[in-house]
mmCIF file of C-alpha atoms and ligand atoms in Angstrom:
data_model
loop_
_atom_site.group_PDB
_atom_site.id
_atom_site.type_symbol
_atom_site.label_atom_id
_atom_site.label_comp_id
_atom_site.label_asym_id
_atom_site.label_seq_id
_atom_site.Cartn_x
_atom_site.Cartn_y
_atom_site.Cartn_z
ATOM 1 C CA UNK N 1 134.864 124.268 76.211
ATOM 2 C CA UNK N 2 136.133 123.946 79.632
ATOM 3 C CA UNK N 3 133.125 125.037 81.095
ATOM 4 C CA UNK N 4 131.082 122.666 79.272
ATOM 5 C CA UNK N 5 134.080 119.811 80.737
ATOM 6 C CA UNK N 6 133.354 121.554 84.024
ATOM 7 C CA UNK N 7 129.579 121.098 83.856
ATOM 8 C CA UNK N 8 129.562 117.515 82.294
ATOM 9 C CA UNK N 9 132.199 116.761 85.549
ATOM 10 C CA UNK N 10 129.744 118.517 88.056
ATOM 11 C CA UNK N 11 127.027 116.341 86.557
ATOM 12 C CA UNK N 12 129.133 113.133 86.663
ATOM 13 C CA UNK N 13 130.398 113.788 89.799
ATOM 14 C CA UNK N 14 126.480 114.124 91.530
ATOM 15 C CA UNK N 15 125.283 111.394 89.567
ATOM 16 C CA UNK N 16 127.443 108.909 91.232
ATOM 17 C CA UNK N 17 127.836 110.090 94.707
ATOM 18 C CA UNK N 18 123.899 111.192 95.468
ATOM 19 C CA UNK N 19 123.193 107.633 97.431
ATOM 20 C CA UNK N 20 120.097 105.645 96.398
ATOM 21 C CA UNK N 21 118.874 106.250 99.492
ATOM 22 C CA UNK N 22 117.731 109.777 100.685
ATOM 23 C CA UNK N 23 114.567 111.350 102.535
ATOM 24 C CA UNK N 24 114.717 114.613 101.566
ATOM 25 C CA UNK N 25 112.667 117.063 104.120
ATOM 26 C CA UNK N 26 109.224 117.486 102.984
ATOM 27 C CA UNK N 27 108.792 114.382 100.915
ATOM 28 C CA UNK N 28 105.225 113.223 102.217
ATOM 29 C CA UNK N 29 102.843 114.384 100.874
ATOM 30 C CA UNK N 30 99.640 115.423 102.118
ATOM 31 C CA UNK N 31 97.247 112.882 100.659
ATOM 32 C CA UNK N 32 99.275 109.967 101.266
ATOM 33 C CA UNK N 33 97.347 108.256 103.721
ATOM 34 C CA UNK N 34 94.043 109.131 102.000
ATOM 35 C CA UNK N 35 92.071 106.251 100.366
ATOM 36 C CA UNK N 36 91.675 107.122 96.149
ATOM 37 C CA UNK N 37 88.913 104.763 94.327
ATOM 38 C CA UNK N 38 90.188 105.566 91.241
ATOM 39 C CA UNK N 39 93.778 103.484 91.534
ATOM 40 C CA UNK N 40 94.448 99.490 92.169
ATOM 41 C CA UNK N 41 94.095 98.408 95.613
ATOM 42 C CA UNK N 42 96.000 95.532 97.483
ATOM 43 C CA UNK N 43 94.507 92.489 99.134
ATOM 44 C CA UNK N 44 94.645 91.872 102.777
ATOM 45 C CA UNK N 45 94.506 88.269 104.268
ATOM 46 C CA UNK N 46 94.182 86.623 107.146
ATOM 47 C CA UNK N 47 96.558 83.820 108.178
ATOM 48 C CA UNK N 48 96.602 80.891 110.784
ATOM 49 C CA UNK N 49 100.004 79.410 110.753
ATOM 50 C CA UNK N 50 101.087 76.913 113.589
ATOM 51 C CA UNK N 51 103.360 78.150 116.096
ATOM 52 C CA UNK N 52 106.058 75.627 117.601
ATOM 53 C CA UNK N 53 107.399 78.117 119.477
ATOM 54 C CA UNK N 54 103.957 79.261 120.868
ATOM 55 C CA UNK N 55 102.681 75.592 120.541
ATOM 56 C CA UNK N 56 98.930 77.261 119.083
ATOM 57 C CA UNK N 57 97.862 78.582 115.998
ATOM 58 C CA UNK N 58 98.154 81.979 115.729
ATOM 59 C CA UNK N 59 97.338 84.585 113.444
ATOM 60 C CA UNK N 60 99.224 87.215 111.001
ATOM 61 C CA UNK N 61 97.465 89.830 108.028
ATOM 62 C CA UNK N 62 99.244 89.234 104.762
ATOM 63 C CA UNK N 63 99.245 92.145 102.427
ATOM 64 C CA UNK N 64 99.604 91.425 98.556
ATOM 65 C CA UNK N 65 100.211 94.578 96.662
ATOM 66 C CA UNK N 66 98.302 95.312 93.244
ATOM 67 C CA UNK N 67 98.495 93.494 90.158
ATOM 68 C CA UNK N 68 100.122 90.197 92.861
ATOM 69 C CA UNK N 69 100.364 87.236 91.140
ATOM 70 C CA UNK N 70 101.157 83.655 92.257
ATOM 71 C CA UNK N 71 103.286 83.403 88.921
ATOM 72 C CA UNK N 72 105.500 86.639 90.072
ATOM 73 C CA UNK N 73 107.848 86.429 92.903
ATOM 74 C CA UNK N 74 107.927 89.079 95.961
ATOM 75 C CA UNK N 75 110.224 89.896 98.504
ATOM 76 C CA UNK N 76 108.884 90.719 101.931
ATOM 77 C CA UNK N 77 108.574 93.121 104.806
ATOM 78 C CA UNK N 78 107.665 91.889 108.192
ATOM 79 C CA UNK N 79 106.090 95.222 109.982
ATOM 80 C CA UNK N 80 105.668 95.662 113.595
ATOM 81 C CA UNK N 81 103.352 96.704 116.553
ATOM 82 C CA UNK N 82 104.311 98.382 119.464
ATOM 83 C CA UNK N 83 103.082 97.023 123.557
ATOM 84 C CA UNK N 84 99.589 98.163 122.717
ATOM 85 C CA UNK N 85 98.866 96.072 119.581
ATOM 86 C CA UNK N 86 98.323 92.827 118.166
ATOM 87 C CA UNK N 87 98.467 92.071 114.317
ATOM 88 C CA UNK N 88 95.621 94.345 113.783
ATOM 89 C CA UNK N 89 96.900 97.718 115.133
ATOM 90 C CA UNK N 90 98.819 98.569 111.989
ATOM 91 C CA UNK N 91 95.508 97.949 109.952
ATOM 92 C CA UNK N 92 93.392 100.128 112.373
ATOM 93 C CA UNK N 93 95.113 103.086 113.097
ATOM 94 C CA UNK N 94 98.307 103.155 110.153
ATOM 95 C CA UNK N 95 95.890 101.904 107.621
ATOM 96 C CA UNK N 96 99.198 101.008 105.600
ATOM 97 C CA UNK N 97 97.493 99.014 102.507
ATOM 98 C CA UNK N 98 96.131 102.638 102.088
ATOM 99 C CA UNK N 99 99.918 104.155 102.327
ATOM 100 C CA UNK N 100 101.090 101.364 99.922
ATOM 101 C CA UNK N 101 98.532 101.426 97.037
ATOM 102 C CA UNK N 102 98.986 105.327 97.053
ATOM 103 C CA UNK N 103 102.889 104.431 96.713
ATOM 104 C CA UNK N 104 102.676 101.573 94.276
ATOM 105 C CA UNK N 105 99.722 104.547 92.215
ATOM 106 C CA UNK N 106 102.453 106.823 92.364
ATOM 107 C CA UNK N 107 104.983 104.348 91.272
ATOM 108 C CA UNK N 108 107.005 104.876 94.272
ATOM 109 C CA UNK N 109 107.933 101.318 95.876
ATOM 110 C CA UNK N 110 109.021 97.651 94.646
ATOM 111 C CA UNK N 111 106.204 95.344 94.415
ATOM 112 C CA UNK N 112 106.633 93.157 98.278
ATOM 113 C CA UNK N 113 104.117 91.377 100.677
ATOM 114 C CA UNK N 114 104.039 92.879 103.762
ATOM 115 C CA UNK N 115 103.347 90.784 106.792
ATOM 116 C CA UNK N 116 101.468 92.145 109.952
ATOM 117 C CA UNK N 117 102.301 89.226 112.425
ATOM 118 C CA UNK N 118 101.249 89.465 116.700
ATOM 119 C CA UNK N 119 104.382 90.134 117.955
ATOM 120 C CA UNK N 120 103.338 89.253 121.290
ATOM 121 C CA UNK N 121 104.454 85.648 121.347
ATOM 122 C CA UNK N 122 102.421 83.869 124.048
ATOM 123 C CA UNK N 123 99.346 81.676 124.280
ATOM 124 C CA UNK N 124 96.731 85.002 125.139
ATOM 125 C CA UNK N 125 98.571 87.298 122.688
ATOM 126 C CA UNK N 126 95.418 89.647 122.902
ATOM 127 C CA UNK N 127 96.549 93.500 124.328
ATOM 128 C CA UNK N 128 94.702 92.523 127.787
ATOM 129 C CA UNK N 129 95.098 93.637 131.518
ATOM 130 C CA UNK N 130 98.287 94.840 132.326
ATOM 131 C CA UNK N 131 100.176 95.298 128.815
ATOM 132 C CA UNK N 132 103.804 95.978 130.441
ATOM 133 C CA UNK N 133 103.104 92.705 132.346
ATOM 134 C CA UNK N 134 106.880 90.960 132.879
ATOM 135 C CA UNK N 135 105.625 87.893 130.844
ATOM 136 C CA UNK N 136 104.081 89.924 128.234
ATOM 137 C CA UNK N 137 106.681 91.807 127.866
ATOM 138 C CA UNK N 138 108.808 88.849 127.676
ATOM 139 C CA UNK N 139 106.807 87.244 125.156
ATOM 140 C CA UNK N 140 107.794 90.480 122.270
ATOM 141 C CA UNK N 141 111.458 89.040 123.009
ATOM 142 C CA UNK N 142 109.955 85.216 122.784
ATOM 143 C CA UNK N 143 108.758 86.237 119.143
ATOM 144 C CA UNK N 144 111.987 86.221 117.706
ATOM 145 C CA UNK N 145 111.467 82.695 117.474
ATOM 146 C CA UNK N 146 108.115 82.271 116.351
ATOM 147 C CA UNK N 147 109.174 84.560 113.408
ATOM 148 C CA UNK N 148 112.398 82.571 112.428
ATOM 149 C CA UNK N 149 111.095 79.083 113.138
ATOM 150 C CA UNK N 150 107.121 79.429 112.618
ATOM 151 C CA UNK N 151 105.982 82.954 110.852
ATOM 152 C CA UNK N 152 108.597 82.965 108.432
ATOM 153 C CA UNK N 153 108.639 79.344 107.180
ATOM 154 C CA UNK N 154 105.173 80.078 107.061
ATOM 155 C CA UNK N 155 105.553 82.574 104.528
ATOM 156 C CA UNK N 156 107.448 80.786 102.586
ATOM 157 C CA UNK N 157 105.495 77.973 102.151
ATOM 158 C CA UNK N 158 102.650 79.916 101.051
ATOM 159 C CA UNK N 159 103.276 82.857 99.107
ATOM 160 C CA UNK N 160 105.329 83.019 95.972
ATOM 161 C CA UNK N 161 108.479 85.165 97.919
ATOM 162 C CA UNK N 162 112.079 85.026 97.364
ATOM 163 C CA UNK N 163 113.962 83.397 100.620
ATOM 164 C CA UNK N 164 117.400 84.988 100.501
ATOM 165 C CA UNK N 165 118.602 87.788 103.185
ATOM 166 C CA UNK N 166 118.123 90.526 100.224
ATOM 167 C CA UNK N 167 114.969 89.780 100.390
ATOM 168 C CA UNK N 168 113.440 90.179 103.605
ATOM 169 C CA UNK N 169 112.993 93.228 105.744
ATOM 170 C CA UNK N 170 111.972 93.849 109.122
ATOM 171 C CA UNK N 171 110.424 96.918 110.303
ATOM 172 C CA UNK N 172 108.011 97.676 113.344
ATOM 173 C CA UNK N 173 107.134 101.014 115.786
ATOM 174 C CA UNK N 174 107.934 100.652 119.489
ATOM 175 C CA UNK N 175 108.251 97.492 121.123
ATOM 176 C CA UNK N 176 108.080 96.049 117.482
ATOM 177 C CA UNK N 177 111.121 98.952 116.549
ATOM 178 C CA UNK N 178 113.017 97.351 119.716
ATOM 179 C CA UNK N 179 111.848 93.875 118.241
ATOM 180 C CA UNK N 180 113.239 94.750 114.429
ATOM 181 C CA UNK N 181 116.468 96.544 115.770
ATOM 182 C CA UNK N 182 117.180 93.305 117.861
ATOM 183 C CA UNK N 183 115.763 90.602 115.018
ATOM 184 C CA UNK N 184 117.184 92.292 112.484
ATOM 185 C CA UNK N 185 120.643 92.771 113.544
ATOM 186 C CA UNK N 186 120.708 89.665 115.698
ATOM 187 C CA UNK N 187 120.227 87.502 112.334
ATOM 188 C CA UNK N 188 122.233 89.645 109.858
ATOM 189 C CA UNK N 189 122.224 86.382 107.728
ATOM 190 C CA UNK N 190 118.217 86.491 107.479
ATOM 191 C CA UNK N 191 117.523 90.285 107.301
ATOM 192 C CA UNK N 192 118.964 92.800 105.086
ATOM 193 C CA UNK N 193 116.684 95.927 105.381
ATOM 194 C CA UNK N 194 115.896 96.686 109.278
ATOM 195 C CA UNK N 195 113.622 99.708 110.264
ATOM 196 C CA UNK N 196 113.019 100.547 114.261
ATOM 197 C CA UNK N 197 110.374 103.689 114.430
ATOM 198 C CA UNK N 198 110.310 105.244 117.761
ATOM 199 C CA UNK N 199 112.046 101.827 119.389
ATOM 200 C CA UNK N 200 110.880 101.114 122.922
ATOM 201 C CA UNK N 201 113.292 100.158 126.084
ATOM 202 C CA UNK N 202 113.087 96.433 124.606
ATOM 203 C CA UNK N 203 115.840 97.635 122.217
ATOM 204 C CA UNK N 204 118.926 96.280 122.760
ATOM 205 C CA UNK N 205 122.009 98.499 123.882
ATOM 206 C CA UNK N 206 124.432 99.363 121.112
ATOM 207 C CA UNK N 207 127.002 97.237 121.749
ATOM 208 C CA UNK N 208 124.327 94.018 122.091
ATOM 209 C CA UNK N 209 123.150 95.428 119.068
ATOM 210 C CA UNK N 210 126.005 95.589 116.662
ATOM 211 C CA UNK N 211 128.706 93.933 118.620
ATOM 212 C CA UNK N 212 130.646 93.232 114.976
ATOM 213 C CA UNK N 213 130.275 96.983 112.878
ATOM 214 C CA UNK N 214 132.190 95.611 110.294
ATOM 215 C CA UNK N 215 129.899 92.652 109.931
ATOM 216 C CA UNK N 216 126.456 94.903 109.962
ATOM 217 C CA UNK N 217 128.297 97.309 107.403
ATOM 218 C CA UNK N 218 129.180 94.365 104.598
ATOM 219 C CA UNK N 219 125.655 92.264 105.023
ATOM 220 C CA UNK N 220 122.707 95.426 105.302
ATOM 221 C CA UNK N 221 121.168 97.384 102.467
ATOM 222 C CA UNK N 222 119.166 100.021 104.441
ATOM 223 C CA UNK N 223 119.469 101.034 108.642
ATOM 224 C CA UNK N 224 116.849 103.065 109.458
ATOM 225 C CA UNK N 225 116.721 104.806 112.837
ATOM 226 C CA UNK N 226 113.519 107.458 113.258
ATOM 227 C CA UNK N 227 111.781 109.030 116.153
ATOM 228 C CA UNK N 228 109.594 112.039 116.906
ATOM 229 C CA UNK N 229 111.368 114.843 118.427
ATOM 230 C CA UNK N 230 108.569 115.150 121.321
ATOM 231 C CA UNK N 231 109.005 111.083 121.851
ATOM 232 C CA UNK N 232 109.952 110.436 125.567
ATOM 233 C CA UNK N 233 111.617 107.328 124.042
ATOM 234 C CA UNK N 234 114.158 109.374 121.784
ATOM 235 C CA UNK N 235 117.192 108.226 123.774
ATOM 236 C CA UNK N 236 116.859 104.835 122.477
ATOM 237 C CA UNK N 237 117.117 105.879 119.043
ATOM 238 C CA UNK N 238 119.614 108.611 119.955
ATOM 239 C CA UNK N 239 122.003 106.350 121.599
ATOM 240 C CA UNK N 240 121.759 103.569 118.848
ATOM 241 C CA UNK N 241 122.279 106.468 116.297
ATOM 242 C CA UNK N 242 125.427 107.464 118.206
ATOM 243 C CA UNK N 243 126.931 104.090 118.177
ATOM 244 C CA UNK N 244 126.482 103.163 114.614
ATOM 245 C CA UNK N 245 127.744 107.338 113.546
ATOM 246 C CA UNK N 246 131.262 105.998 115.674
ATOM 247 C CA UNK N 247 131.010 102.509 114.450
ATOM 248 C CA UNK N 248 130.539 104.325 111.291
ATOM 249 C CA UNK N 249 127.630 102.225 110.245
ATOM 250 C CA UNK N 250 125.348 103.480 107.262
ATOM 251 C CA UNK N 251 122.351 104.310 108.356
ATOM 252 C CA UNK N 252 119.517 107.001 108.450
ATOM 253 C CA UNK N 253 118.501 108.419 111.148
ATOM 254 C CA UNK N 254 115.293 110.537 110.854
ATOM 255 C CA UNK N 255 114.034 112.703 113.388
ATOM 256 C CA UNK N 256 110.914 113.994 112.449
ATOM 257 C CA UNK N 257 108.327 116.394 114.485
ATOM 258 C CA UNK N 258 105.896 114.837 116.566
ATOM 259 C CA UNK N 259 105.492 112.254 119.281
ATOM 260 C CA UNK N 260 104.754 108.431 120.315
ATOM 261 C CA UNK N 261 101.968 107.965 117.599
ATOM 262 C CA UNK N 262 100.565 107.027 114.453
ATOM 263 C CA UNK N 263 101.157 109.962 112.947
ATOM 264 C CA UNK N 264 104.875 110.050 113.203
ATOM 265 C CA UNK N 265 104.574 105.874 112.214
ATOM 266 C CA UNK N 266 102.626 106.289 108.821
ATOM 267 C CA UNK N 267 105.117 108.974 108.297
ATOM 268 C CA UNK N 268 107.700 106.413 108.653
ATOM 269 C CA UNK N 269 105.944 103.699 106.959
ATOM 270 C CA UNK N 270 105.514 106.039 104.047
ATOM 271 C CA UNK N 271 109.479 107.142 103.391
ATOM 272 C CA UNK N 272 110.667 103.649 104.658
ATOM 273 C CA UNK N 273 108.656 101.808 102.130
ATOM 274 C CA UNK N 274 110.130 103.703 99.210
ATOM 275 C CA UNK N 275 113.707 102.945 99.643
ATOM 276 C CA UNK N 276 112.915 99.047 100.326
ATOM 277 C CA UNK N 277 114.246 96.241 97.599
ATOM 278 C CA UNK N 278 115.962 98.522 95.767
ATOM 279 C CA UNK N 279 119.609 99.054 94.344
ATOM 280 C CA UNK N 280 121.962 100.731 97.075
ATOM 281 C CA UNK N 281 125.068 102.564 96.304
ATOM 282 C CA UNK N 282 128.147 100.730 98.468
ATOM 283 C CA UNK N 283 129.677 104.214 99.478
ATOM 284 C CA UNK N 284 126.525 105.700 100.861
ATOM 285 C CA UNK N 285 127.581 107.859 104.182
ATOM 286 C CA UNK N 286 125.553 107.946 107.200
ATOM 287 C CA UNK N 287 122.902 109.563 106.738
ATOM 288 C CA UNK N 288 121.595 111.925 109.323
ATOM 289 C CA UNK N 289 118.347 114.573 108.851
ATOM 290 C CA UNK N 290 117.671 116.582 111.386
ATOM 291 C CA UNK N 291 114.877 119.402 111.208
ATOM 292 C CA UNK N 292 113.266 117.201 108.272
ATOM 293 C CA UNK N 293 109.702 118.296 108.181
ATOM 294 C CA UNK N 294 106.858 115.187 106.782
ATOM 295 C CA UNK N 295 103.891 116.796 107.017
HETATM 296 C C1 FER I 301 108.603 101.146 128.304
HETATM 297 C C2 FER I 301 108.018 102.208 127.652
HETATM 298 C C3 FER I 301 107.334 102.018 126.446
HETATM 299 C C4 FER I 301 108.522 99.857 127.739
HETATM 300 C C5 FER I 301 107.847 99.675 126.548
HETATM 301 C C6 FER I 301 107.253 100.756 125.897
HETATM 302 C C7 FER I 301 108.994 97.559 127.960
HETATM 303 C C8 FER I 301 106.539 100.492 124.655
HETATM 304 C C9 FER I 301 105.736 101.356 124.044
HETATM 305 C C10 FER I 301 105.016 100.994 122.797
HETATM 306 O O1 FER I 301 105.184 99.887 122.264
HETATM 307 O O2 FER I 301 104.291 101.851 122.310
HETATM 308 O O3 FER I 301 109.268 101.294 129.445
HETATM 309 O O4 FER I 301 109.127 98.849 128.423
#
């Protein structure tokens, strides 16, 4: 009898304290990024919105997942490019509508839109001449506005999404990890699910960051810090990693194996997706895995 009270405490006891949100070492798979015929497959658009902040049109992919309706109502991830890109590098070399049907096959992630925007908010927004150009660099910080004001409204206006912080996530590799780290936290009111993979030297430092813990802690439902272990630009996502473990900010932070590429990205893309726009547990503890191995 008391073992069976022991066991049915043990039970309790893991049931409620394992947080909703956990990346356990080995978790992707190795077909995950590999296009299967034989499931639904998600739409891709092209968008022209007008850009006040730009003052041009400029264009974003939209991607619906499978089975969207107009009649339904999604929530939304806005996903990044790094200094590189434009709105099509996550297309040609994450393939992530490939990542996400395999998720929704599997049924792994919450039906969202996911949003490719060019982060690189200037008039020629094209990956040309010198890419670490002072104005061009400028202009990843200058989109901040364009997705607030222009993008996002945008959105809104022509999709059937939910507008509330709970809502929306922001997520992006590089320059567009720096971008989501800075958007995201800047404008706790707007985003509640913030991703930086492999953040560049755009990120801002810790205390610019999260100047109010307390504030970050009450309004976000998922932190996620990740870098490759061979990444020159780990001590970005070390440092921030540091500040939020003192601040005692949830958060996951995910080193993985690997460097400054695609590889380590879809990884991220994959294991990010998953714990998106769903329920969170209010006592979940920082969460740090080290030595986790995606394939
Ligand atoms: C830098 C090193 C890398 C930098 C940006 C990057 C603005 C961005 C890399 C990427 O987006 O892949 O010093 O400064």
């Amino acid at each position: 009898m008391i073992r069976l009270l022991l066991t049915a405490f043990f039970l309790l006891f893991f049931i409620t304290i394992v947080p909703a949100q956990q990346v356990n070492e080995r978790t992707v798979p190795p077909n995950f990024d590999q296009l299967q015929n034989n499931i639904a497959h998600g739409h891709i658009d092209t968008i022209v919105y007008h850009s006040k902040t730009v003052g041009v049109d400029r264009k974003a992919l939209v991607y619906t997942p499978p089975g969207y309706a107009k009649s339904k109502q999604y929530p939304v991830l806005y996903l990044l490019h790094g200094i590189g890109g434009d709105e099509l590098e996550w297309l040609k070399n994450g393939q992530p509508q490939i990542i996400l049907d395999n998720l929704y096959a599997a049924g792994k992630a919450e039906p969202m839109i996911v949003v490719l925007p060019n982060g690189r908010a200037m008039k020629e927004d094209r990956a040309v001449g010198n890419i670490f150009d002072k104005a061009k660099v400028e202009a990843f910080a200058n989109f901040e506005k364009d997705l607030l004001h222009d993008l996002i409204p945008f959105v809104e206006a022509h999709y059937p999404v939910y507008t509330d912080q709970k809502h929306r996530a922001v997520a992006g590799l590089s320059m567009g990890g720096g971008q989501s780290l800075n958007f995201g936290l800047g404008n706790l009111d707007r985003f509640a699910w913030v991703g930086g993979f492999s953040s560049a030297p755009n990120t801002k430092t810790p205390a610019e960051l999260l100047p109010d813990p307390a504030k970050a802690k009450e309004k976000l439902k998922l932190l996620w810090i990740s870098c490759g272990t061979q990444d020159n630009l780990m001590n970005i996502s070390s440092r921030t990693h540091a500040y939020l473990e003192e601040h005692q900010v949830p958060h996951i932070f995910y080193e993985e194996p690997g460097g400054h590429d695609f590889k380590v990205w879809k990884n991220d893309l994959y294991l990010f997706a998953q714990l998106l726009f769903k329920p969170v547990t209010t006592s979940n503890p920082a969460k740090t895995l080290k030595k986790a191995t995606p394939k």
